[in-house]
Amino acid sequence: MTPDIQDDDAVPEYREPSEEQGKQQIVRTGKLILYNRPANPVLDETIVSVQRYNCFGNHLFPSRNAEMQLGVGVTSVDEGDGKTVVAANLATFFALDTQEDTVIIDLNFKNPRLHEVFGINPVPGILDSLGNDTITLSRSAIKGLWVLPLGKQKGTMSFDKVLELREVISTLKRQFRFIVIDLPSAVDQSFPSMISSYVEGYVVVVSAGKTKKTEIKNIVSILNENKIMGFVMNRVSQGMVKV
């Protein structure tokens, strides 16, 4: 299911119309994916490191099933708990461990940082793809890892934009086995709960010495226990551990 990425353009997906639509009509079912290759994307190694991405392995994702497809949202109990650190290292783990092309998406509306972590331009991003026909992914310094930054803010998330956001994620899921989404805190008003059905589950980041058990229980009720894949404790002396 790894996409065959040979040049800067990809062919948009189409499906044949029904007889009622007319045999001459072509109906678009997905956006065009463009692959941008920056000459020298610079990885922030204070964020992404071997020690950190090796924390995953068999802890949260024991299956190596070739048919497994995952869209994972990374969220937290509170802002500043280290979601971006966990999301970046999780995406790196998928790309390197499976040797499958992987996409990481920035939907952290208040503090988008993935473009800084992976040394790419902040635009165009996922918000720029809303309302047009293209999605632009940028290559990172990690082999097989592509980045979709947040992009330029364009007002509030109207109903039409929500539908477009779903179409972007749906298009990427048809092309990639692994998608990681850096999300706001689950208790933040900007948390895009409308994408819940487009991810297989959530990884919740908790902060050592800060996050309270009552806050964790609240998150479980907000996200639905069945959608939580696991918890990652950040800011411990060893880096990140499963809890």
JSON list of C-alpha atoms in Angstrom, two decimals:
[
{"chain": "A", "resi": 1, "resn": "MET", "atom": "CA", "xyz": [0.00, 0.00, 0.00]},
{"chain": "A", "resi": 2, "resn": "THR", "atom": "CA", "xyz": [3.05, 2.22, -0.05]},
{"chain": "A", "resi": 3, "resn": "PRO", "atom": "CA", "xyz": [2.51, 4.94, -2.67]},
{"chain": "A", "resi": 4, "resn": "ASP", "atom": "CA", "xyz": [4.72, 4.82, -5.74]},
{"chain": "A", "resi": 5, "resn": "ILE", "atom": "CA", "xyz": [6.26, 8.28, -5.48]},
{"chain": "A", "resi": 6, "resn": "GLN", "atom": "CA", "xyz": [8.37, 8.93, -8.56]},
{"chain": "A", "resi": 7, "resn": "ASP", "atom": "CA", "xyz": [8.01, 12.63, -9.25]},
{"chain": "A", "resi": 8, "resn": "ASP", "atom": "CA", "xyz": [6.52, 15.84, -7.90]},
{"chain": "A", "resi": 9, "resn": "ASP", "atom": "CA", "xyz": [3.00, 15.07, -9.05]},
{"chain": "A", "resi": 10, "resn": "ALA", "atom": "CA", "xyz": [0.51, 12.31, -8.41]},
{"chain": "A", "resi": 11, "resn": "VAL", "atom": "CA", "xyz": [-2.48, 11.35, -10.52]},
{"chain": "A", "resi": 12, "resn": "PRO", "atom": "CA", "xyz": [-5.80, 12.33, -8.92]},
{"chain": "A", "resi": 13, "resn": "GLU", "atom": "CA", "xyz": [-8.23, 9.56, -8.16]},
{"chain": "A", "resi": 14, "resn": "TYR", "atom": "CA", "xyz": [-11.38, 9.23, -10.22]},
{"chain": "A", "resi": 15, "resn": "ARG", "atom": "CA", "xyz": [-14.27, 6.82, -10.30]},
{"chain": "A", "resi": 16, "resn": "GLU", "atom": "CA", "xyz": [-16.56, 5.99, -13.17]},
{"chain": "A", "resi": 17, "resn": "PRO", "atom": "CA", "xyz": [-20.02, 7.58, -12.85]},
{"chain": "A", "resi": 18, "resn": "SER", "atom": "CA", "xyz": [-23.22, 5.60, -12.69]},
{"chain": "A", "resi": 19, "resn": "GLU", "atom": "CA", "xyz": [-25.47, 5.39, -15.73]},
{"chain": "A", "resi": 20, "resn": "GLU", "atom": "CA", "xyz": [-27.70, 8.04, -14.21]},
{"chain": "A", "resi": 21, "resn": "GLN", "atom": "CA", "xyz": [-24.77, 10.46, -14.14]},
{"chain": "A", "resi": 22, "resn": "GLY", "atom": "CA", "xyz": [-23.97, 9.89, -17.80]},
{"chain": "A", "resi": 23, "resn": "LYS", "atom": "CA", "xyz": [-21.18, 7.90, -19.36]},
{"chain": "A", "resi": 24, "resn": "GLN", "atom": "CA", "xyz": [-19.22, 10.96, -20.48]},
{"chain": "A", "resi": 25, "resn": "GLN", "atom": "CA", "xyz": [-18.97, 12.50, -17.00]},
{"chain": "A", "resi": 26, "resn": "ILE", "atom": "CA", "xyz": [-15.96, 11.95, -14.73]},
{"chain": "A", "resi": 27, "resn": "VAL", "atom": "CA", "xyz": [-16.57, 12.28, -10.99]},
{"chain": "A", "resi": 28, "resn": "ARG", "atom": "CA", "xyz": [-13.71, 13.29, -8.68]},
{"chain": "A", "resi": 29, "resn": "THR", "atom": "CA", "xyz": [-13.36, 11.17, -5.52]},
{"chain": "A", "resi": 30, "resn": "GLY", "atom": "CA", "xyz": [-10.13, 12.52, -4.09]},
{"chain": "A", "resi": 31, "resn": "LYS", "atom": "CA", "xyz": [-7.74, 15.42, -4.10]},
{"chain": "A", "resi": 32, "resn": "LEU", "atom": "CA", "xyz": [-4.51, 15.58, -6.08]},
{"chain": "A", "resi": 33, "resn": "ILE", "atom": "CA", "xyz": [-1.46, 14.84, -3.92]},
{"chain": "A", "resi": 34, "resn": "LEU", "atom": "CA", "xyz": [1.69, 16.84, -4.72]},
{"chain": "A", "resi": 35, "resn": "TYR", "atom": "CA", "xyz": [5.06, 15.69, -3.35]},
{"chain": "A", "resi": 36, "resn": "ASN", "atom": "CA", "xyz": [7.45, 18.50, -2.50]},
{"chain": "A", "resi": 37, "resn": "ARG", "atom": "CA", "xyz": [11.11, 17.63, -2.01]},
{"chain": "A", "resi": 38, "resn": "PRO", "atom": "CA", "xyz": [13.03, 20.34, -0.14]},
{"chain": "A", "resi": 39, "resn": "ALA", "atom": "CA", "xyz": [16.74, 20.16, -0.91]},
{"chain": "A", "resi": 40, "resn": "ASN", "atom": "CA", "xyz": [17.95, 19.93, 2.69]},
{"chain": "A", "resi": 41, "resn": "PRO", "atom": "CA", "xyz": [15.20, 19.52, 5.29]},
{"chain": "A", "resi": 42, "resn": "VAL", "atom": "CA", "xyz": [16.84, 19.92, 8.70]},
{"chain": "A", "resi": 43, "resn": "LEU", "atom": "CA", "xyz": [15.60, 17.62, 11.45]},
{"chain": "A", "resi": 44, "resn": "ASP", "atom": "CA", "xyz": [15.45, 19.00, 14.98]},
{"chain": "A", "resi": 45, "resn": "GLU", "atom": "CA", "xyz": [17.26, 16.22, 16.81]},
{"chain": "A", "resi": 46, "resn": "THR", "atom": "CA", "xyz": [16.39, 17.71, 20.18]},
{"chain": "A", "resi": 47, "resn": "ILE", "atom": "CA", "xyz": [12.84, 16.58, 19.39]},
{"chain": "A", "resi": 48, "resn": "VAL", "atom": "CA", "xyz": [13.28, 13.43, 17.29]},
{"chain": "A", "resi": 49, "resn": "SER", "atom": "CA", "xyz": [15.83, 10.95, 18.61]},
{"chain": "A", "resi": 50, "resn": "VAL", "atom": "CA", "xyz": [16.59, 7.24, 18.52]},
{"chain": "A", "resi": 51, "resn": "GLN", "atom": "CA", "xyz": [15.98, 7.00, 22.26]},
{"chain": "A", "resi": 52, "resn": "ARG", "atom": "CA", "xyz": [12.51, 8.46, 21.90]},
{"chain": "A", "resi": 53, "resn": "TYR", "atom": "CA", "xyz": [11.14, 6.69, 18.85]},
{"chain": "A", "resi": 54, "resn": "ASN", "atom": "CA", "xyz": [12.48, 3.35, 20.10]},
{"chain": "A", "resi": 55, "resn": "CYS", "atom": "CA", "xyz": [10.15, 3.76, 23.08]},
{"chain": "A", "resi": 56, "resn": "PHE", "atom": "CA", "xyz": [7.28, 2.62, 20.90]},
{"chain": "A", "resi": 57, "resn": "GLY", "atom": "CA", "xyz": [8.14, -0.73, 19.32]},
{"chain": "A", "resi": 58, "resn": "ASN", "atom": "CA", "xyz": [6.04, -3.47, 20.86]},
{"chain": "A", "resi": 59, "resn": "HIS", "atom": "CA", "xyz": [4.67, -1.23, 23.62]},
{"chain": "A", "resi": 60, "resn": "LEU", "atom": "CA", "xyz": [1.74, 0.39, 21.83]},
{"chain": "A", "resi": 61, "resn": "PHE", "atom": "CA", "xyz": [1.89, -1.25, 18.40]},
{"chain": "A", "resi": 62, "resn": "PRO", "atom": "CA", "xyz": [2.86, -4.93, 18.71]},
{"chain": "A", "resi": 63, "resn": "SER", "atom": "CA", "xyz": [1.32, -6.03, 15.40]},
{"chain": "A", "resi": 64, "resn": "ARG", "atom": "CA", "xyz": [3.46, -6.26, 12.27]},
{"chain": "A", "resi": 65, "resn": "ASN", "atom": "CA", "xyz": [0.49, -7.38, 10.18]},
{"chain": "A", "resi": 66, "resn": "ALA", "atom": "CA", "xyz": [1.11, -6.32, 6.59]},
{"chain": "A", "resi": 67, "resn": "GLU", "atom": "CA", "xyz": [-2.58, -5.46, 6.24]},
{"chain": "A", "resi": 68, "resn": "MET", "atom": "CA", "xyz": [-2.67, -3.18, 9.27]},
{"chain": "A", "resi": 69, "resn": "GLN", "atom": "CA", "xyz": [-3.60, 0.41, 8.46]},
{"chain": "A", "resi": 70, "resn": "LEU", "atom": "CA", "xyz": [-3.56, 3.07, 11.13]},
{"chain": "A", "resi": 71, "resn": "GLY", "atom": "CA", "xyz": [-4.64, 6.65, 11.42]},
{"chain": "A", "resi": 72, "resn": "VAL", "atom": "CA", "xyz": [-3.52, 7.77, 14.88]},
{"chain": "A", "resi": 73, "resn": "GLY", "atom": "CA", "xyz": [-4.44, 11.03, 16.59]},
{"chain": "A", "resi": 74, "resn": "VAL", "atom": "CA", "xyz": [-2.01, 12.23, 19.27]},
{"chain": "A", "resi": 75, "resn": "THR", "atom": "CA", "xyz": [-3.61, 14.37, 21.95]},
{"chain": "A", "resi": 76, "resn": "SER", "atom": "CA", "xyz": [-3.12, 15.17, 25.63]},
{"chain": "A", "resi": 77, "resn": "VAL", "atom": "CA", "xyz": [-4.79, 16.13, 28.87]},
{"chain": "A", "resi": 78, "resn": "ASP", "atom": "CA", "xyz": [-3.46, 19.69, 28.74]},
{"chain": "A", "resi": 79, "resn": "GLU", "atom": "CA", "xyz": [-1.46, 22.04, 26.56]},
{"chain": "A", "resi": 80, "resn": "GLY", "atom": "CA", "xyz": [2.30, 21.79, 26.94]},
{"chain": "A", "resi": 81, "resn": "ASP", "atom": "CA", "xyz": [2.35, 18.07, 27.74]},
{"chain": "A", "resi": 82, "resn": "GLY", "atom": "CA", "xyz": [4.55, 17.25, 24.74]},
{"chain": "A", "resi": 83, "resn": "LYS", "atom": "CA", "xyz": [2.12, 16.09, 22.05]},
{"chain": "A", "resi": 84, "resn": "THR", "atom": "CA", "xyz": [4.32, 17.25, 19.20]},
{"chain": "A", "resi": 85, "resn": "VAL", "atom": "CA", "xyz": [7.35, 15.41, 20.57]},
{"chain": "A", "resi": 86, "resn": "VAL", "atom": "CA", "xyz": [5.36, 12.19, 20.82]},
{"chain": "A", "resi": 87, "resn": "ALA", "atom": "CA", "xyz": [3.65, 12.61, 17.42]},
{"chain": "A", "resi": 88, "resn": "ALA", "atom": "CA", "xyz": [6.96, 13.32, 15.63]},
{"chain": "A", "resi": 89, "resn": "ASN", "atom": "CA", "xyz": [8.68, 10.31, 17.16]},
{"chain": "A", "resi": 90, "resn": "LEU", "atom": "CA", "xyz": [5.70, 8.02, 16.58]},
{"chain": "A", "resi": 91, "resn": "ALA", "atom": "CA", "xyz": [5.61, 8.95, 12.89]},
{"chain": "A", "resi": 92, "resn": "THR", "atom": "CA", "xyz": [9.37, 8.39, 12.68]},
{"chain": "A", "resi": 93, "resn": "PHE", "atom": "CA", "xyz": [8.91, 4.97, 14.29]},
{"chain": "A", "resi": 94, "resn": "PHE", "atom": "CA", "xyz": [6.30, 3.95, 11.70]},
{"chain": "A", "resi": 95, "resn": "ALA", "atom": "CA", "xyz": [8.41, 5.16, 8.76]},
{"chain": "A", "resi": 96, "resn": "LEU", "atom": "CA", "xyz": [11.65, 3.50, 9.89]},
{"chain": "A", "resi": 97, "resn": "ASP", "atom": "CA", "xyz": [10.29, 0.35, 11.53]},
{"chain": "A", "resi": 98, "resn": "THR", "atom": "CA", "xyz": [7.90, -0.64, 8.74]},
{"chain": "A", "resi": 99, "resn": "GLN", "atom": "CA", "xyz": [9.82, 1.01, 5.87]},
{"chain": "A", "resi": 100, "resn": "GLU", "atom": "CA", "xyz": [6.45, 2.24, 4.64]},
{"chain": "A", "resi": 101, "resn": "ASP", "atom": "CA", "xyz": [5.80, 5.80, 3.53]},
{"chain": "A", "resi": 102, "resn": "THR", "atom": "CA", "xyz": [4.12, 7.60, 6.43]},
{"chain": "A", "resi": 103, "resn": "VAL", "atom": "CA", "xyz": [2.40, 10.99, 6.74]},
{"chain": "A", "resi": 104, "resn": "ILE", "atom": "CA", "xyz": [2.35, 13.25, 9.79]},
{"chain": "A", "resi": 105, "resn": "ILE", "atom": "CA", "xyz": [-0.29, 16.02, 9.84]},
{"chain": "A", "resi": 106, "resn": "ASP", "atom": "CA", "xyz": [-0.26, 19.16, 11.96]},
{"chain": "A", "resi": 107, "resn": "LEU", "atom": "CA", "xyz": [-3.71, 20.00, 13.33]},
{"chain": "A", "resi": 108, "resn": "ASN", "atom": "CA", "xyz": [-2.37, 21.67, 16.48]},
{"chain": "A", "resi": 109, "resn": "PHE", "atom": "CA", "xyz": [-4.15, 24.94, 15.74]},
{"chain": "A", "resi": 110, "resn": "LYS", "atom": "CA", "xyz": [-2.81, 26.95, 18.68]},
{"chain": "A", "resi": 111, "resn": "ASN", "atom": "CA", "xyz": [0.83, 25.93, 18.45]},
{"chain": "A", "resi": 112, "resn": "PRO", "atom": "CA", "xyz": [1.73, 24.33, 15.09]},
{"chain": "A", "resi": 113, "resn": "ARG", "atom": "CA", "xyz": [5.37, 23.21, 15.23]},
{"chain": "A", "resi": 114, "resn": "LEU", "atom": "CA", "xyz": [5.86, 20.28, 12.88]},
{"chain": "A", "resi": 115, "resn": "HIS", "atom": "CA", "xyz": [7.31, 22.52, 10.15]},
{"chain": "A", "resi": 116, "resn": "GLU", "atom": "CA", "xyz": [9.99, 23.60, 12.63]},
{"chain": "A", "resi": 117, "resn": "VAL", "atom": "CA", "xyz": [10.70, 20.07, 13.84]},
{"chain": "A", "resi": 118, "resn": "PHE", "atom": "CA", "xyz": [11.19, 18.73, 10.31]},
{"chain": "A", "resi": 119, "resn": "GLY", "atom": "CA", "xyz": [12.74, 21.83, 8.77]},
{"chain": "A", "resi": 120, "resn": "ILE", "atom": "CA", "xyz": [10.19, 22.50, 6.03]},
{"chain": "A", "resi": 121, "resn": "ASN", "atom": "CA", "xyz": [8.14, 25.50, 4.92]},
{"chain": "A", "resi": 122, "resn": "PRO", "atom": "CA", "xyz": [4.99, 26.12, 7.00]},
{"chain": "A", "resi": 123, "resn": "VAL", "atom": "CA", "xyz": [2.93, 26.60, 3.83]},
{"chain": "A", "resi": 124, "resn": "PRO", "atom": "CA", "xyz": [1.22, 25.17, 1.94]},
{"chain": "A", "resi": 125, "resn": "GLY", "atom": "CA", "xyz": [-0.42, 23.07, 4.61]},
{"chain": "A", "resi": 126, "resn": "ILE", "atom": "CA", "xyz": [-3.61, 21.22, 5.35]},
{"chain": "A", "resi": 127, "resn": "LEU", "atom": "CA", "xyz": [-5.61, 24.42, 5.80]},
{"chain": "A", "resi": 128, "resn": "ASP", "atom": "CA", "xyz": [-4.43, 25.58, 2.36]},
{"chain": "A", "resi": 129, "resn": "SER", "atom": "CA", "xyz": [-5.82, 22.37, 0.87]},
{"chain": "A", "resi": 130, "resn": "LEU", "atom": "CA", "xyz": [-9.33, 23.18, 2.09]},
{"chain": "A", "resi": 131, "resn": "GLY", "atom": "CA", "xyz": [-11.32, 24.61, -0.76]},
{"chain": "A", "resi": 132, "resn": "ASN", "atom": "CA", "xyz": [-8.93, 23.57, -3.51]},
{"chain": "A", "resi": 133, "resn": "ASP", "atom": "CA", "xyz": [-8.01, 20.34, -5.26]},
{"chain": "A", "resi": 134, "resn": "THR", "atom": "CA", "xyz": [-4.46, 19.73, -4.04]},
{"chain": "A", "resi": 135, "resn": "ILE", "atom": "CA", "xyz": [-2.67, 18.43, -0.97]},
{"chain": "A", "resi": 136, "resn": "THR", "atom": "CA", "xyz": [1.04, 19.26, -0.77]},
{"chain": "A", "resi": 137, "resn": "LEU", "atom": "CA", "xyz": [3.25, 16.93, 1.26]},
{"chain": "A", "resi": 138, "resn": "SER", "atom": "CA", "xyz": [6.87, 17.80, 2.04]},
{"chain": "A", "resi": 139, "resn": "ARG", "atom": "CA", "xyz": [9.64, 15.26, 2.37]},
{"chain": "A", "resi": 140, "resn": "SER", "atom": "CA", "xyz": [11.43, 15.18, 5.70]},
{"chain": "A", "resi": 141, "resn": "ALA", "atom": "CA", "xyz": [14.98, 14.13, 6.50]},
{"chain": "A", "resi": 142, "resn": "ILE", "atom": "CA", "xyz": [13.56, 10.80, 7.73]},
{"chain": "A", "resi": 143, "resn": "LYS", "atom": "CA", "xyz": [13.36, 8.25, 4.93]},
{"chain": "A", "resi": 144, "resn": "GLY", "atom": "CA", "xyz": [9.74, 7.59, 4.03]},
{"chain": "A", "resi": 145, "resn": "LEU", "atom": "CA", "xyz": [8.27, 10.31, 6.27]},
{"chain": "A", "resi": 146, "resn": "TRP", "atom": "CA", "xyz": [6.17, 13.05, 4.66]},
{"chain": "A", "resi": 147, "resn": "VAL", "atom": "CA", "xyz": [4.90, 16.12, 6.48]},
{"chain": "A", "resi": 148, "resn": "LEU", "atom": "CA", "xyz": [1.67, 18.08, 6.03]},
{"chain": "A", "resi": 149, "resn": "PRO", "atom": "CA", "xyz": [2.00, 21.27, 8.13]},
{"chain": "A", "resi": 150, "resn": "LEU", "atom": "CA", "xyz": [-0.97, 23.27, 9.37]},
{"chain": "A", "resi": 151, "resn": "GLY", "atom": "CA", "xyz": [-0.60, 26.03, 6.79]},
{"chain": "A", "resi": 152, "resn": "LYS", "atom": "CA", "xyz": [-2.18, 29.46, 6.82]},
{"chain": "A", "resi": 153, "resn": "GLN", "atom": "CA", "xyz": [-5.16, 30.09, 9.06]},
{"chain": "A", "resi": 154, "resn": "LYS", "atom": "CA", "xyz": [-8.25, 31.02, 7.05]},
{"chain": "A", "resi": 155, "resn": "GLY", "atom": "CA", "xyz": [-10.91, 31.98, 9.55]},
{"chain": "A", "resi": 156, "resn": "THR", "atom": "CA", "xyz": [-13.05, 29.58, 11.56]},
{"chain": "A", "resi": 157, "resn": "MET", "atom": "CA", "xyz": [-13.73, 25.93, 10.73]},
{"chain": "A", "resi": 158, "resn": "SER", "atom": "CA", "xyz": [-17.08, 26.20, 8.96]},
{"chain": "A", "resi": 159, "resn": "PHE", "atom": "CA", "xyz": [-19.15, 23.11, 8.13]},
{"chain": "A", "resi": 160, "resn": "ASP", "atom": "CA", "xyz": [-17.82, 23.13, 4.55]},
{"chain": "A", "resi": 161, "resn": "LYS", "atom": "CA", "xyz": [-14.24, 23.20, 5.83]},
{"chain": "A", "resi": 162, "resn": "VAL", "atom": "CA", "xyz": [-14.94, 20.30, 8.16]},
{"chain": "A", "resi": 163, "resn": "LEU", "atom": "CA", "xyz": [-16.10, 18.24, 5.19]},
{"chain": "A", "resi": 164, "resn": "GLU", "atom": "CA", "xyz": [-12.97, 19.27, 3.25]},
{"chain": "A", "resi": 165, "resn": "LEU", "atom": "CA", "xyz": [-10.79, 18.29, 6.20]},
{"chain": "A", "resi": 166, "resn": "ARG", "atom": "CA", "xyz": [-12.35, 14.86, 6.22]},
{"chain": "A", "resi": 167, "resn": "GLU", "atom": "CA", "xyz": [-11.76, 14.55, 2.47]},
{"chain": "A", "resi": 168, "resn": "VAL", "atom": "CA", "xyz": [-8.07, 15.39, 2.92]},
{"chain": "A", "resi": 169, "resn": "ILE", "atom": "CA", "xyz": [-7.63, 12.67, 5.56]},
{"chain": "A", "resi": 170, "resn": "SER", "atom": "CA", "xyz": [-9.68, 10.21, 3.53]},
{"chain": "A", "resi": 171, "resn": "THR", "atom": "CA", "xyz": [-7.56, 10.86, 0.43]},
{"chain": "A", "resi": 172, "resn": "LEU", "atom": "CA", "xyz": [-4.33, 10.29, 2.36]},
{"chain": "A", "resi": 173, "resn": "LYS", "atom": "CA", "xyz": [-5.66, 7.10, 3.93]},
{"chain": "A", "resi": 174, "resn": "ARG", "atom": "CA", "xyz": [-6.22, 5.67, 0.46]},
{"chain": "A", "resi": 175, "resn": "GLN", "atom": "CA", "xyz": [-2.55, 6.21, -0.33]},
{"chain": "A", "resi": 176, "resn": "PHE", "atom": "CA", "xyz": [-0.68, 5.61, 2.95]},
{"chain": "A", "resi": 177, "resn": "ARG", "atom": "CA", "xyz": [-0.82, 2.84, 5.56]},
{"chain": "A", "resi": 178, "resn": "PHE", "atom": "CA", "xyz": [0.21, 5.08, 8.44]},
{"chain": "A", "resi": 179, "resn": "ILE", "atom": "CA", "xyz": [-1.00, 8.58, 9.28]},
{"chain": "A", "resi": 180, "resn": "VAL", "atom": "CA", "xyz": [-0.17, 10.40, 12.50]},
{"chain": "A", "resi": 181, "resn": "ILE", "atom": "CA", "xyz": [-2.05, 13.59, 13.44]},
{"chain": "A", "resi": 182, "resn": "ASP", "atom": "CA", "xyz": [-0.72, 16.10, 15.95]},
{"chain": "A", "resi": 183, "resn": "LEU", "atom": "CA", "xyz": [-3.89, 17.37, 17.63]},
{"chain": "A", "resi": 184, "resn": "PRO", "atom": "CA", "xyz": [-4.73, 20.00, 20.25]},
{"chain": "A", "resi": 185, "resn": "SER", "atom": "CA", "xyz": [-5.45, 18.95, 23.82]},
{"chain": "A", "resi": 186, "resn": "ALA", "atom": "CA", "xyz": [-8.67, 16.93, 23.94]},
{"chain": "A", "resi": 187, "resn": "VAL", "atom": "CA", "xyz": [-10.20, 19.47, 26.34]},
{"chain": "A", "resi": 188, "resn": "ASP", "atom": "CA", "xyz": [-9.41, 22.42, 24.09]},
{"chain": "A", "resi": 189, "resn": "GLN", "atom": "CA", "xyz": [-12.24, 23.97, 22.09]},
{"chain": "A", "resi": 190, "resn": "SER", "atom": "CA", "xyz": [-10.15, 23.67, 18.92]},
{"chain": "A", "resi": 191, "resn": "PHE", "atom": "CA", "xyz": [-9.96, 19.87, 19.24]},
{"chain": "A", "resi": 192, "resn": "PRO", "atom": "CA", "xyz": [-11.41, 18.53, 15.96]},
{"chain": "A", "resi": 193, "resn": "SER", "atom": "CA", "xyz": [-13.71, 15.83, 17.33]},
{"chain": "A", "resi": 194, "resn": "MET", "atom": "CA", "xyz": [-15.33, 15.58, 13.89]},
{"chain": "A", "resi": 195, "resn": "ILE", "atom": "CA", "xyz": [-12.37, 13.50, 12.62]},
{"chain": "A", "resi": 196, "resn": "SER", "atom": "CA", "xyz": [-12.84, 10.77, 15.23]},
{"chain": "A", "resi": 197, "resn": "SER", "atom": "CA", "xyz": [-14.34, 8.36, 12.71]},
{"chain": "A", "resi": 198, "resn": "TYR", "atom": "CA", "xyz": [-11.35, 8.93, 10.39]},
{"chain": "A", "resi": 199, "resn": "VAL", "atom": "CA", "xyz": [-8.74, 7.68, 12.86]},
{"chain": "A", "resi": 200, "resn": "GLU", "atom": "CA", "xyz": [-8.42, 4.19, 14.28]},
{"chain": "A", "resi": 201, "resn": "GLY", "atom": "CA", "xyz": [-7.66, 5.60, 17.70]},
{"chain": "A", "resi": 202, "resn": "TYR", "atom": "CA", "xyz": [-5.84, 8.06, 19.93]},
{"chain": "A", "resi": 203, "resn": "VAL", "atom": "CA", "xyz": [-2.56, 8.09, 21.80]},
{"chain": "A", "resi": 204, "resn": "VAL", "atom": "CA", "xyz": [-2.91, 10.30, 24.87]},
{"chain": "A", "resi": 205, "resn": "VAL", "atom": "CA", "xyz": [0.14, 12.09, 26.26]},
{"chain": "A", "resi": 206, "resn": "VAL", "atom": "CA", "xyz": [0.37, 12.67, 29.99]},
{"chain": "A", "resi": 207, "resn": "SER", "atom": "CA", "xyz": [3.05, 14.68, 31.76]},
{"chain": "A", "resi": 208, "resn": "ALA", "atom": "CA", "xyz": [5.03, 13.10, 34.59]},
{"chain": "A", "resi": 209, "resn": "GLY", "atom": "CA", "xyz": [4.44, 14.85, 37.90]},
{"chain": "A", "resi": 210, "resn": "LYS", "atom": "CA", "xyz": [1.77, 17.11, 36.40]},
{"chain": "A", "resi": 211, "resn": "THR", "atom": "CA", "xyz": [-1.18, 15.15, 35.05]},
{"chain": "A", "resi": 212, "resn": "LYS", "atom": "CA", "xyz": [-3.76, 14.08, 37.65]},
{"chain": "A", "resi": 213, "resn": "LYS", "atom": "CA", "xyz": [-5.75, 10.84, 37.67]},
{"chain": "A", "resi": 214, "resn": "THR", "atom": "CA", "xyz": [-9.00, 12.78, 37.58]},
{"chain": "A", "resi": 215, "resn": "GLU", "atom": "CA", "xyz": [-7.85, 14.53, 34.40]},
{"chain": "A", "resi": 216, "resn": "ILE", "atom": "CA", "xyz": [-7.04, 11.18, 32.80]},
{"chain": "A", "resi": 217, "resn": "LYS", "atom": "CA", "xyz": [-10.52, 9.87, 33.68]},
{"chain": "A", "resi": 218, "resn": "ASN", "atom": "CA", "xyz": [-12.02, 12.99, 32.10]},
{"chain": "A", "resi": 219, "resn": "ILE", "atom": "CA", "xyz": [-10.08, 12.43, 28.88]},
{"chain": "A", "resi": 220, "resn": "VAL", "atom": "CA", "xyz": [-11.22, 8.80, 28.72]},
{"chain": "A", "resi": 221, "resn": "SER", "atom": "CA", "xyz": [-14.86, 9.92, 28.89]},
{"chain": "A", "resi": 222, "resn": "ILE", "atom": "CA", "xyz": [-14.32, 12.62, 26.25]},
{"chain": "A", "resi": 223, "resn": "LEU", "atom": "CA", "xyz": [-12.54, 10.43, 23.70]},
{"chain": "A", "resi": 224, "resn": "ASN", "atom": "CA", "xyz": [-14.39, 7.15, 24.30]},
{"chain": "A", "resi": 225, "resn": "GLU", "atom": "CA", "xyz": [-12.35, 4.45, 26.00]},
{"chain": "A", "resi": 226, "resn": "ASN", "atom": "CA", "xyz": [-12.60, 2.14, 22.99]},
{"chain": "A", "resi": 227, "resn": "LYS", "atom": "CA", "xyz": [-10.77, 4.69, 20.82]},
{"chain": "A", "resi": 228, "resn": "ILE", "atom": "CA", "xyz": [-7.78, 5.07, 23.13]},
{"chain": "A", "resi": 229, "resn": "MET", "atom": "CA", "xyz": [-4.84, 2.96, 21.95]},
{"chain": "A", "resi": 230, "resn": "GLY", "atom": "CA", "xyz": [-2.65, 3.83, 24.90]},
{"chain": "A", "resi": 231, "resn": "PHE", "atom": "CA", "xyz": [-1.04, 6.49, 27.04]},
{"chain": "A", "resi": 232, "resn": "VAL", "atom": "CA", "xyz": [2.49, 7.86, 26.79]},
{"chain": "A", "resi": 233, "resn": "MET", "atom": "CA", "xyz": [4.10, 9.48, 29.80]},
{"chain": "A", "resi": 234, "resn": "ASN", "atom": "CA", "xyz": [6.33, 12.37, 28.79]},
{"chain": "A", "resi": 235, "resn": "ARG", "atom": "CA", "xyz": [9.03, 14.21, 30.68]},
{"chain": "A", "resi": 236, "resn": "VAL", "atom": "CA", "xyz": [10.41, 11.30, 32.63]},
{"chain": "A", "resi": 237, "resn": "SER", "atom": "CA", "xyz": [14.15, 10.76, 32.97]},
{"chain": "A", "resi": 238, "resn": "GLN", "atom": "CA", "xyz": [14.19, 8.02, 30.33]},
{"chain": "A", "resi": 239, "resn": "GLY", "atom": "CA", "xyz": [12.30, 10.10, 27.76]},
{"chain": "A", "resi": 240, "resn": "MET", "atom": "CA", "xyz": [8.89, 8.53, 27.12]},
{"chain": "A", "resi": 241, "resn": "VAL", "atom": "CA", "xyz": [7.27, 5.40, 28.54]},
{"chain": "A", "resi": 242, "resn": "LYS", "atom": "CA", "xyz": [3.98, 3.56, 28.18]},
{"chain": "A", "resi": 243, "resn": "VAL", "atom": "CA", "xyz": [1.53, 3.93, 31.05]}
]
